[in-house]
Short mmCIF file of C-alpha atoms and ligand atoms in Angstrom, two decimals:
data_model
loop_
_atom_site.label_atom_id
_atom_site.label_comp_id
_atom_site.label_asym_id
_atom_site.label_seq_id
_atom_site.Cartn_x
_atom_site.Cartn_y
_atom_site.Cartn_z
CA UNK A 1 -0.12 0.18 0.03
CA UNK A 2 3.06 2.02 0.54
CA UNK A 3 4.28 1.90 -2.30
CA UNK A 4 0.63 2.68 -4.43
CA UNK A 5 0.87 5.52 -1.78
CA UNK A 6 4.27 7.30 -3.23
CA UNK A 7 3.12 6.56 -6.27
CA UNK A 8 -0.89 8.08 -6.31
CA UNK A 9 -0.66 10.46 -3.96
CA UNK A 10 0.97 13.94 -3.71
CA UNK A 11 3.55 13.70 -1.45
CA UNK A 12 4.06 17.74 0.40
CA UNK A 13 7.39 17.20 2.65
CA UNK A 14 9.19 19.53 4.78
CA UNK A 15 11.76 21.25 2.83
CA UNK A 16 14.19 20.59 5.40
CA UNK A 17 13.72 16.96 5.48
CA UNK A 18 14.61 17.38 1.18
CA UNK A 19 17.60 19.91 1.93
CA UNK A 20 21.31 18.45 1.26
CA UNK A 21 23.85 20.00 3.80
CA UNK A 22 25.92 22.16 0.42
CA UNK A 23 22.30 23.46 -0.28
CA UNK A 24 21.73 24.73 3.12
CA UNK A 25 24.81 27.02 2.85
CA UNK A 26 23.38 27.88 -0.58
CA UNK A 27 20.24 29.23 1.82
CA UNK A 28 22.47 31.27 4.43
CA UNK A 29 24.86 32.92 1.57
CA UNK A 30 22.30 33.95 -0.37
CA UNK A 31 19.72 35.69 2.48
CA UNK A 32 22.61 37.44 3.48
CA UNK A 33 22.48 39.34 0.63
CA UNK A 34 19.12 39.82 0.65
CA UNK A 35 18.87 41.16 4.03
CA UNK A 36 21.72 43.14 3.21
CA UNK A 37 19.08 44.54 0.35
CA UNK A 38 16.13 44.77 1.90
CA UNK A 39 17.29 46.72 5.27
CA UNK A 40 19.63 49.47 2.22
CA UNK A 41 16.75 49.49 0.40
CA UNK A 42 13.32 51.13 2.21
CA UNK A 43 11.22 52.47 -0.37
CA UNK A 44 10.80 51.84 -3.82
CA UNK A 45 13.22 54.61 -5.38
CA UNK A 46 16.00 52.91 -2.66
CA UNK A 47 15.14 49.41 -4.06
CA UNK A 48 15.99 50.90 -7.44
CA UNK A 49 19.29 52.37 -6.73
CA UNK A 50 20.00 49.50 -4.66
CA UNK A 51 19.97 47.52 -7.73
CA UNK A 52 21.61 49.48 -10.17
CA UNK A 53 24.53 48.91 -8.08
CA UNK A 54 24.39 45.47 -8.23
CA UNK A 55 23.22 45.52 -12.12
CA UNK A 56 26.20 47.55 -13.24
CA UNK A 57 28.93 45.98 -10.31
CA UNK A 58 27.66 42.62 -13.13
CA UNK A 59 28.48 44.16 -16.16
CA UNK A 60 25.02 45.57 -16.92
CA UNK A 61 24.83 48.95 -18.73
CA UNK A 62 22.33 52.46 -19.52
CA UNK A 63 19.40 50.95 -22.16
CA UNK A 64 20.61 52.47 -24.87
CA UNK A 65 18.07 53.27 -27.87
CA UNK A 66 18.34 53.31 -31.57
CA UNK A 67 21.54 50.33 -31.14
CA UNK A 68 18.92 47.30 -33.13
CA UNK A 69 18.56 44.63 -31.32
CA UNK A 70 19.79 42.71 -28.26
CA UNK A 71 22.51 40.38 -28.14
CA UNK A 72 22.61 37.48 -27.59
CA UNK A 73 24.41 37.82 -23.37
CA UNK A 74 24.31 42.11 -23.34
CA UNK A 75 23.01 43.51 -20.30
CA UNK A 76 21.28 45.85 -20.23
CA UNK A 77 19.12 48.25 -17.89
CA UNK A 78 15.88 51.21 -18.20
CA UNK A 79 15.29 53.59 -15.00
CA UNK A 80 12.24 54.51 -14.98
CA UNK A 81 12.25 57.34 -13.69
CA UNK A 82 14.29 56.12 -10.64
CA UNK A 83 11.45 54.73 -9.49
CA UNK A 84 10.91 51.61 -11.09
CA UNK A 85 13.73 49.11 -12.93
CA UNK A 86 13.32 46.89 -16.36
CA UNK A 87 17.14 44.56 -16.93
CA UNK A 88 17.25 42.28 -19.44
CA UNK A 89 20.03 40.42 -21.06
CA UNK A 90 19.71 38.94 -24.47
CA UNK A 91 19.19 35.81 -25.39
CA UNK A 92 20.33 32.75 -28.00
CA UNK A 93 17.48 33.11 -29.77
CA UNK A 94 15.75 36.01 -31.35
CA UNK A 95 12.64 38.26 -30.03
CA UNK A 96 10.29 36.77 -31.82
CA UNK A 97 10.48 33.53 -29.73
CA UNK A 98 9.25 35.37 -27.07
CA UNK A 99 11.48 36.35 -23.73
CA UNK A 100 11.24 34.78 -20.48
CA UNK A 101 9.67 37.60 -17.29
CA UNK A 102 9.77 38.06 -14.36
CA UNK A 103 7.74 40.33 -13.13
CA UNK A 104 8.26 41.75 -8.99
CA UNK A 105 6.82 45.19 -7.00
CA UNK A 106 9.30 47.34 -4.78
CA UNK A 107 6.55 49.48 -3.29
CA UNK A 108 5.12 48.91 -0.03
CA UNK A 109 2.68 49.73 2.14
CA UNK A 110 3.18 52.69 4.31
CA UNK A 111 2.96 56.63 4.99
CA UNK A 112 3.66 59.60 2.30
CA UNK A 113 3.42 63.11 3.46
CA UNK A 114 0.71 64.84 2.17
CA UNK A 115 1.61 68.13 0.03
CA UNK A 116 1.07 70.35 2.87
CA UNK A 117 1.99 68.39 5.74
CA UNK A 118 3.59 70.72 8.18
CA UNK A 119 1.19 71.79 11.52
CA UNK A 120 1.39 73.18 15.27
CA UNK A 121 -1.09 71.93 17.56
CA UNK A 122 -0.90 72.26 21.95
CA UNK A 123 2.89 73.22 20.88
CA UNK A 124 3.51 70.47 19.29
CA UNK A 125 4.99 69.60 15.84
CA UNK A 126 3.67 67.19 13.52
CA UNK A 127 3.92 66.27 10.14
CA UNK A 128 0.07 65.60 7.94
CA UNK A 129 0.08 61.66 6.29
CA UNK A 130 -1.79 59.94 3.58
CA UNK A 131 -1.48 56.10 3.58
CA UNK A 132 -0.16 54.35 0.38
CA UNK A 133 -1.62 50.44 -0.26
CA UNK A 134 -3.17 49.12 2.41
CA UNK A 135 -2.41 48.84 5.99
CA UNK A 136 -3.81 47.68 9.29
CA UNK A 137 -3.53 51.09 10.92
CA UNK A 138 -3.54 50.86 14.33
CA UNK A 139 0.13 48.73 13.35
CA UNK A 140 1.86 52.04 12.95
CA UNK A 141 1.44 53.69 16.42
CA UNK A 142 3.89 53.26 18.44
CA UNK A 143 6.52 52.36 16.40
CA UNK A 144 9.90 54.04 15.51
CA UNK A 145 9.37 55.25 12.08
CA UNK A 146 11.93 56.99 9.10
CA UNK A 147 11.40 59.71 6.39
CA UNK A 148 12.82 58.83 3.29
CA UNK A 149 12.62 60.34 -0.69
CA UNK A 150 13.10 62.89 -2.88
CA UNK A 151 12.18 67.46 -2.43
CA UNK A 152 11.69 67.83 -5.95
CA UNK A 153 12.85 72.32 -6.26
CA UNK A 154 11.39 74.97 -9.06
CA UNK A 155 14.96 75.22 -10.55
CA UNK A 156 15.04 71.28 -11.09
CA UNK A 157 17.28 69.69 -8.57
CA UNK A 158 15.93 66.89 -6.74
CA UNK A 159 17.43 66.80 -2.90
CA UNK A 160 17.46 63.02 -1.59
CA UNK A 161 15.73 62.39 1.94
CA UNK A 162 16.78 59.76 4.34
CA UNK A 163 16.64 60.53 8.19
CA UNK A 164 16.83 58.03 10.79
CA UNK A 165 18.61 55.10 8.90
CA UNK A 166 21.20 56.27 10.78
CA UNK A 167 22.38 55.11 14.08
CA UNK A 168 23.12 58.43 15.14
CA UNK A 169 19.80 60.55 13.31
CA UNK A 170 16.60 60.72 15.11
CA UNK A 171 13.30 59.14 14.08
CA UNK A 172 9.88 59.70 14.38
CA UNK A 173 6.24 58.57 15.77
CA UNK A 174 2.80 58.31 15.60
CA UNK A 175 1.20 58.45 19.37
CA UNK A 176 -1.26 56.08 20.49
CA UNK A 177 -3.55 56.63 22.84
CA UNK A 178 -2.48 55.38 26.83
CA UNK A 179 -4.94 52.26 28.05
CA UNK A 180 -6.20 54.16 31.49
CA UNK A 181 -8.10 56.39 28.85
CA UNK A 182 -8.66 54.38 25.97
CA UNK A 183 -12.87 53.16 26.83
CA UNK A 184 -13.76 54.56 24.08
CA UNK A 185 -11.76 54.12 20.91
CA UNK A 186 -11.38 49.94 22.27
CA UNK A 187 -14.84 49.89 21.93
CA UNK A 188 -14.21 50.83 17.68
CA UNK A 189 -14.07 48.77 15.17
CA UNK A 190 -10.35 47.36 14.75
CA UNK A 191 -11.01 49.75 11.29
CA UNK A 192 -12.22 52.08 13.39
CA UNK A 193 -9.17 52.36 15.94
CA UNK A 194 -7.37 54.29 14.38
CA UNK A 195 -8.51 57.24 11.95
CA UNK A 196 -6.43 57.96 8.74
CA UNK A 197 -6.10 61.34 9.88
CA UNK A 198 -4.48 60.65 13.20
CA UNK A 199 -2.28 59.18 11.02
CA UNK A 200 0.21 62.58 11.82
CA UNK A 201 4.71 62.65 12.72
CA UNK A 202 4.75 63.89 15.78
CA UNK A 203 7.95 66.03 14.27
CA UNK A 204 9.18 68.50 16.92
CA UNK A 205 8.50 69.92 20.14
CA UNK A 206 10.99 72.48 20.84
CA UNK A 207 9.83 76.51 19.93
CA UNK A 208 11.92 79.05 17.86
CA UNK A 209 12.88 82.56 20.38
CA UNK A 210 10.69 84.62 20.25
CA UNK A 211 6.82 85.24 20.35
CA UNK A 212 3.94 84.99 19.25
CA UNK A 213 2.12 81.68 17.18
CA UNK A 214 3.96 78.44 15.58
CA UNK A 215 6.76 78.44 16.79
CA UNK A 216 7.79 74.55 17.04
CA UNK A 217 6.71 74.50 13.36
CA UNK A 218 9.05 77.41 12.76
CA UNK A 219 11.38 75.43 13.85
CA UNK A 220 10.92 72.12 12.59
CA UNK A 221 10.99 74.62 9.25
CA UNK A 222 14.28 75.45 10.53
CA UNK A 223 16.24 72.87 10.92
CA UNK A 224 14.85 71.61 7.38
CA UNK A 225 16.56 74.73 6.04
CA UNK A 226 19.64 74.06 8.01
CA UNK A 227 20.26 70.36 6.40
CA UNK A 228 18.22 70.49 2.91
CA UNK A 229 18.18 74.05 2.01
CA UNK A 230 14.35 73.38 1.81
CA UNK A 231 11.23 75.41 2.54
CA UNK A 232 7.27 75.23 3.51
CA UNK A 233 6.66 75.58 0.00
CA UNK A 234 9.12 73.00 -1.86
CA UNK A 235 6.86 70.25 0.70
CA UNK A 236 4.37 70.16 -1.97
CA UNK A 237 6.51 68.93 -4.67
CA UNK A 238 8.11 66.47 -2.53
CA UNK A 239 7.64 62.43 -2.53
CA UNK A 240 8.59 62.14 0.81
CA UNK A 241 7.32 58.82 2.61
CA UNK A 242 6.86 57.43 5.97
CA UNK A 243 8.27 53.91 6.84
CA UNK A 244 8.89 51.63 10.04
CA UNK A 245 12.75 52.25 11.25
CA UNK A 246 13.07 48.34 12.34
CA UNK A 247 16.61 47.00 11.10
CA UNK A 248 16.00 42.92 9.02
CA UNK A 249 16.69 40.93 11.19
CA UNK A 250 17.52 36.92 11.76
CA UNK A 251 13.92 35.11 13.90
CA UNK A 252 13.52 31.99 16.03
CA UNK A 253 16.15 30.14 17.94
CA UNK A 254 17.23 28.34 14.82
CA UNK A 255 17.71 31.78 12.72
CA UNK A 256 15.29 30.54 10.28
CA UNK A 257 12.50 32.88 10.10
CA UNK A 258 13.70 36.54 8.12
CA UNK A 259 11.52 39.65 9.63
CA UNK A 260 11.26 42.91 8.22
CA UNK A 261 9.90 46.12 6.47
CA UNK A 262 8.71 45.78 2.95
CA UNK A 263 9.60 41.58 2.29
CA UNK A 264 6.15 42.69 0.46
CA UNK A 265 7.62 42.60 -2.55
CA UNK A 266 11.29 42.77 -2.40
CA UNK A 267 11.79 39.69 -1.31
CA UNK A 268 10.70 38.19 -4.55
CA UNK A 269 12.31 41.57 -6.86
CA UNK A 270 15.70 40.42 -5.12
CA UNK A 271 15.55 37.01 -6.22
CA UNK A 272 14.35 37.36 -9.81
CA UNK A 273 17.40 40.62 -9.58
CA UNK A 274 19.79 37.96 -8.26
CA UNK A 275 18.85 35.42 -10.83
CA UNK A 276 19.39 37.78 -14.12
CA UNK A 277 22.20 38.68 -12.66
CA UNK A 278 23.79 35.68 -13.13
CA UNK A 279 22.48 34.38 -16.20
CA UNK A 280 24.90 34.68 -19.48
CA UNK A 281 23.18 32.69 -21.95
CA UNK A 282 20.02 32.19 -21.77
CA UNK A 283 17.71 30.44 -24.44
CA UNK A 284 15.24 33.47 -24.47
CA UNK A 285 16.02 36.75 -23.76
CA UNK A 286 15.40 37.25 -19.59
CA UNK A 287 13.30 40.75 -18.80
CA UNK A 288 13.23 41.23 -15.04
CA UNK A 289 11.23 44.22 -14.15
CA UNK A 290 10.90 45.55 -10.72
CA UNK A 291 7.45 47.34 -10.47
CA UNK A 292 6.29 50.39 -8.81
CA UNK A 293 2.49 51.70 -7.57
CA UNK A 294 1.25 47.17 -7.68
CA UNK A 295 -0.14 48.60 -4.22
CA UNK A 296 -2.18 51.04 -5.36
CA UNK A 297 -3.81 49.12 -8.85
CA UNK A 298 -0.29 49.64 -10.83
CA UNK A 299 -1.61 52.95 -11.99
CA UNK A 300 0.85 55.70 -13.26
CA UNK A 301 3.99 56.32 -14.90
CA UNK A 302 6.14 53.72 -13.17
CA UNK A 303 3.08 51.92 -12.46
CA UNK A 304 2.76 48.17 -14.18
CA UNK A 305 0.18 49.32 -16.38
CA UNK A 306 2.59 52.12 -17.63
CA UNK A 307 3.58 52.02 -21.92
CA UNK A 308 6.08 52.16 -20.34
CA UNK A 309 7.45 48.36 -20.27
CA UNK A 310 6.30 48.38 -24.21
CA UNK A 311 8.87 51.19 -24.75
CA UNK A 312 11.96 49.26 -23.48
CA UNK A 313 10.25 46.33 -25.12
CA UNK A 314 10.55 47.98 -28.50
CA UNK A 315 14.36 49.26 -27.76
CA UNK A 316 15.39 46.48 -26.40
CA UNK A 317 13.50 44.01 -29.70
CA UNK A 318 15.50 46.62 -32.09
CA UNK A 319 13.04 46.10 -35.44
CA UNK A 320 13.28 42.33 -35.41
CA UNK A 321 9.22 41.88 -34.81
CA UNK A 322 6.48 43.57 -33.13
CA UNK A 323 5.82 43.86 -29.65
CA UNK A 324 2.69 41.78 -30.25
CA UNK A 325 4.46 38.85 -31.97
CA UNK A 326 7.83 39.05 -28.87
CA UNK A 327 5.05 39.34 -25.90
CA UNK A 328 2.34 36.47 -27.42
CA UNK A 329 5.72 33.93 -27.39
CA UNK A 330 6.69 35.10 -24.28
CA UNK A 331 6.40 33.51 -20.31
CA UNK A 332 5.93 35.94 -17.00
CA UNK A 333 6.53 34.88 -13.23
CA UNK A 334 4.30 37.35 -11.67
CA UNK A 335 6.75 37.32 -8.99
CA UNK A 336 5.08 38.24 -5.95
CA UNK A 337 4.50 37.15 -2.48
CA UNK A 338 1.47 34.79 -1.41
CA UNK A 339 -0.36 34.08 2.35
CA UNK A 340 1.80 31.74 5.13
CA UNK A 341 -0.51 29.71 6.87
CA UNK A 342 -0.58 31.18 10.58
CA UNK A 343 -1.68 28.77 13.04
CA UNK A 344 -2.73 31.44 14.79
CA UNK A 345 -5.14 32.20 12.23
CA UNK A 346 -5.64 29.16 10.10
CA UNK A 347 -9.74 29.42 10.33
CA UNK A 348 -8.86 32.21 7.20
CA UNK A 349 -7.69 28.99 5.01
CA UNK A 350 -8.25 26.09 3.85
CA UNK A 351 -4.64 24.14 4.87
CA UNK A 352 -4.76 21.36 2.07
CA UNK A 353 -4.27 24.45 -0.66
CA UNK A 354 -2.34 27.13 1.34
CA UNK A 355 1.69 28.16 1.30
CA UNK A 356 2.88 26.40 4.18
CA UNK A 357 6.53 27.93 5.96
CA UNK A 358 9.00 25.88 4.47
CA UNK A 359 7.45 24.07 1.99
CA UNK A 360 9.52 26.43 -1.33
CA UNK A 361 7.56 29.25 -3.45
CA UNK A 362 4.20 28.93 -3.78
CA UNK A 363 3.20 28.65 -6.96
CA UNK A 364 -0.92 31.03 -7.39
CA UNK A 365 -2.51 29.42 -10.09
CA UNK A 366 -5.04 32.32 -9.89
CA UNK A 367 -6.04 35.00 -6.72
CA UNK A 368 -8.98 37.41 -6.96
CA UNK A 369 -11.84 37.26 -4.88
CA UNK A 370 -15.92 36.03 -4.40
CA UNK A 371 -15.04 33.39 -7.33
CA UNK A 372 -11.81 34.67 -8.67
CA UNK A 373 -13.19 37.68 -9.93
CA UNK A 374 -10.06 40.49 -10.88
CA UNK A 375 -7.47 37.32 -11.73
CA UNK A 376 -5.59 36.69 -14.34
CA UNK A 377 -5.82 32.48 -13.92
CA UNK A 378 -3.52 31.12 -15.74
CA UNK A 379 -3.86 27.65 -18.37
CA UNK A 380 -3.83 24.20 -17.06
CA UNK A 381 -0.64 24.15 -19.89
CA UNK A 382 1.27 27.16 -18.24
CA UNK A 383 0.73 25.94 -14.65
CA UNK A 384 2.30 21.90 -15.92
CA UNK A 385 5.07 24.45 -17.97
CA UNK A 386 6.30 25.54 -14.50
CA UNK A 387 6.40 21.91 -12.53
CA UNK A 388 8.61 21.29 -15.59
CA UNK A 389 10.72 23.05 -15.20
CA UNK A 390 11.24 23.26 -11.26
CA UNK A 391 11.00 19.63 -11.08
CA UNK A 392 13.92 19.51 -13.36
CA UNK A 393 15.54 22.34 -12.20
CA UNK A 394 15.77 21.21 -7.65
CA UNK A 395 13.09 23.56 -7.62
CA UNK A 396 11.23 23.38 -3.78
CA UNK A 397 7.35 24.21 -4.67
CA UNK A 398 3.86 24.34 -3.87
CA UNK A 399 0.86 25.50 -4.69
CA UNK A 400 -0.96 28.58 -2.87
CA UNK A 401 -4.05 29.63 -2.75
CA UNK A 402 -4.54 32.99 -0.69
CA UNK A 403 -7.63 32.45 2.24
CA UNK A 404 -10.35 30.63 2.31
CA UNK A 405 -13.09 30.88 -0.72
CA UNK A 406 -15.24 34.07 0.37
CA UNK A 407 -12.70 35.11 2.80
CA UNK A 408 -11.15 37.95 1.07
CA UNK A 409 -8.60 37.98 -2.02
CA UNK A 410 -6.06 40.72 -3.61
CA UNK A 411 -4.01 40.80 -6.90
CA UNK A 412 -0.67 41.48 -7.85
CA UNK A 413 0.48 42.59 -11.27
CA UNK A 414 -0.90 39.23 -13.56
CA UNK A 415 -3.33 40.46 -14.77
CA UNK A 416 -1.70 43.80 -16.29
CA UNK A 417 1.06 41.07 -18.36
CA UNK A 418 -1.05 38.58 -19.00
CA UNK A 419 -3.93 41.47 -20.94
CA UNK A 420 -0.74 41.96 -23.18
CA UNK A 421 -0.90 38.79 -24.42
CA UNK A 422 2.06 36.91 -22.68
CA UNK A 423 1.13 34.23 -20.82
CA UNK A 424 1.14 34.90 -16.97
CA UNK A 425 1.29 33.26 -13.72
CA UNK A 426 2.14 34.15 -10.38
CA UNK A 427 4.34 32.83 -7.99
CA UNK A 428 6.63 34.40 -4.77
CA UNK A 429 7.41 33.89 -0.77
CA UNK A 430 5.08 32.92 1.51
CA UNK A 431 4.57 35.93 4.09
CA UNK A 432 3.09 35.82 7.79
CA UNK A 433 1.52 39.44 9.01
CA UNK A 434 1.92 40.25 5.15
CA UNK A 435 1.65 44.27 5.22
CA UNK A 436 2.82 45.20 8.68
CA UNK A 437 4.98 47.64 9.40
CA UNK A 438 7.50 44.08 10.44
CA UNK A 439 7.10 41.12 7.53
CA UNK A 440 8.49 37.17 8.30
CA UNK A 441 9.32 35.13 5.88
CA UNK A 442 11.00 31.88 5.60
CA UNK A 443 14.93 31.60 4.61
CA UNK A 444 14.00 28.48 2.26
CA UNK A 445 11.24 29.67 0.84
CA UNK A 446 13.25 33.30 0.13
CA UNK A 447 15.99 30.73 -1.96
CA UNK A 448 13.74 28.26 -3.47
CA UNK A 449 11.85 31.98 -4.85
CA UNK A 450 15.41 32.53 -6.45
CA UNK A 451 15.93 29.54 -7.59
CA UNK A 452 11.93 28.94 -9.41
CA UNK A 453 14.04 32.26 -11.19
CA UNK A 454 16.44 31.21 -11.94
CA UNK A 455 14.78 28.11 -13.77
CA UNK A 456 12.49 29.83 -15.21
CA UNK A 457 15.54 32.16 -16.84
CA UNK A 458 17.79 29.78 -18.17
CA UNK A 459 15.47 27.00 -19.21
CA UNK A 460 15.88 25.57 -22.42
CA UNK A 461 12.53 25.84 -23.97
MN1 MN B 501 2.93 41.81 -3.76
MN1 MN B 502 1.54 43.65 -0.52
#
């Protein structure tokens, strides 16, 4: 009977029962690089600039227009306004045979400063925010926060801002009510516990010397002016993002897990990036996308719905075929995180189809909500293809469904790739506490997602 079971029934094993010593070392090596990247990439702009540093060190050059089709082994990158990035390695085959695309995103849920953020109340200075992406607002109070981004000036120059990262930098906080006075607050539902307009950053408390109102506000503005040369008007053309100040750390006594902010989806972005940096001369041209704006619907000039992607593809195709012909023969892994089964909240998952920590990269045939609405829903043939190339490359993988039927749902960039007539499937790292200021992944799953991307880029056919 055991033989029949082995032959006929699906066998799922914990990844640690399958890894040999050599591969365990590879997992640790890979994750050290990932943790460094994640620590340095607090916002999408930094995720892009850090990726460019790694790409240039690996021989990638900025994409130039009008140079004809990409040559086999040629390595190029294109930064879209410093907020999203596309890289490619030329394949042996013509682009009319399609390309292999990895599409992850590097924006994460956060608090953005409003265009006019600074105010004073009761002799305390605050910065007003408007949250970005799907957050539980109560998670953002009473934790250390940093401020990153740029202030664009009217003269065309930009001032980069990063406050809170260096050990001697000050940090910020959104205060919360003490439990002693929290009776009314605690009676509210979770969604109303902290109102969006209460997500204001405490920015200072010392008044500017002299008489009159707004002296603390003035003192804060004076510090910003000393440090960055900006005035209150310049906030209007700034993108300043408030992000958690937590260090990326190993978690658990066995150090098998990684804790850090923004792992959705920089964990898959880094997996794709490392995979393409190590790809030399693939059969089909390899393309790696680090997209922006996924968390708010992939809109905007740097989002995955933007024609910037078509423009990049047209440039590397260099007249060899139409972009549409290339797309119709292409294969895309929408590399985005999925929900890991959390035993503390097992009631929202259907165990047989939920992704589990340490079982490898999670393939997601469909996402969506309420009867798969909004899902790309990969074809059976495409899932079979991914099974084959991953099995051949020794990738540990599992199937993943985001929650029980009608429990909720989510989306990725997959539908925007599929809309372009590109065969697309979601695959990524299972995450605990996704979208929280501090997310948790497993080292083994991070590594297997990288290995999956490497298998996709280097597949023979
Ligand atoms: Mn995501
Ligand atoms: Mn997300």
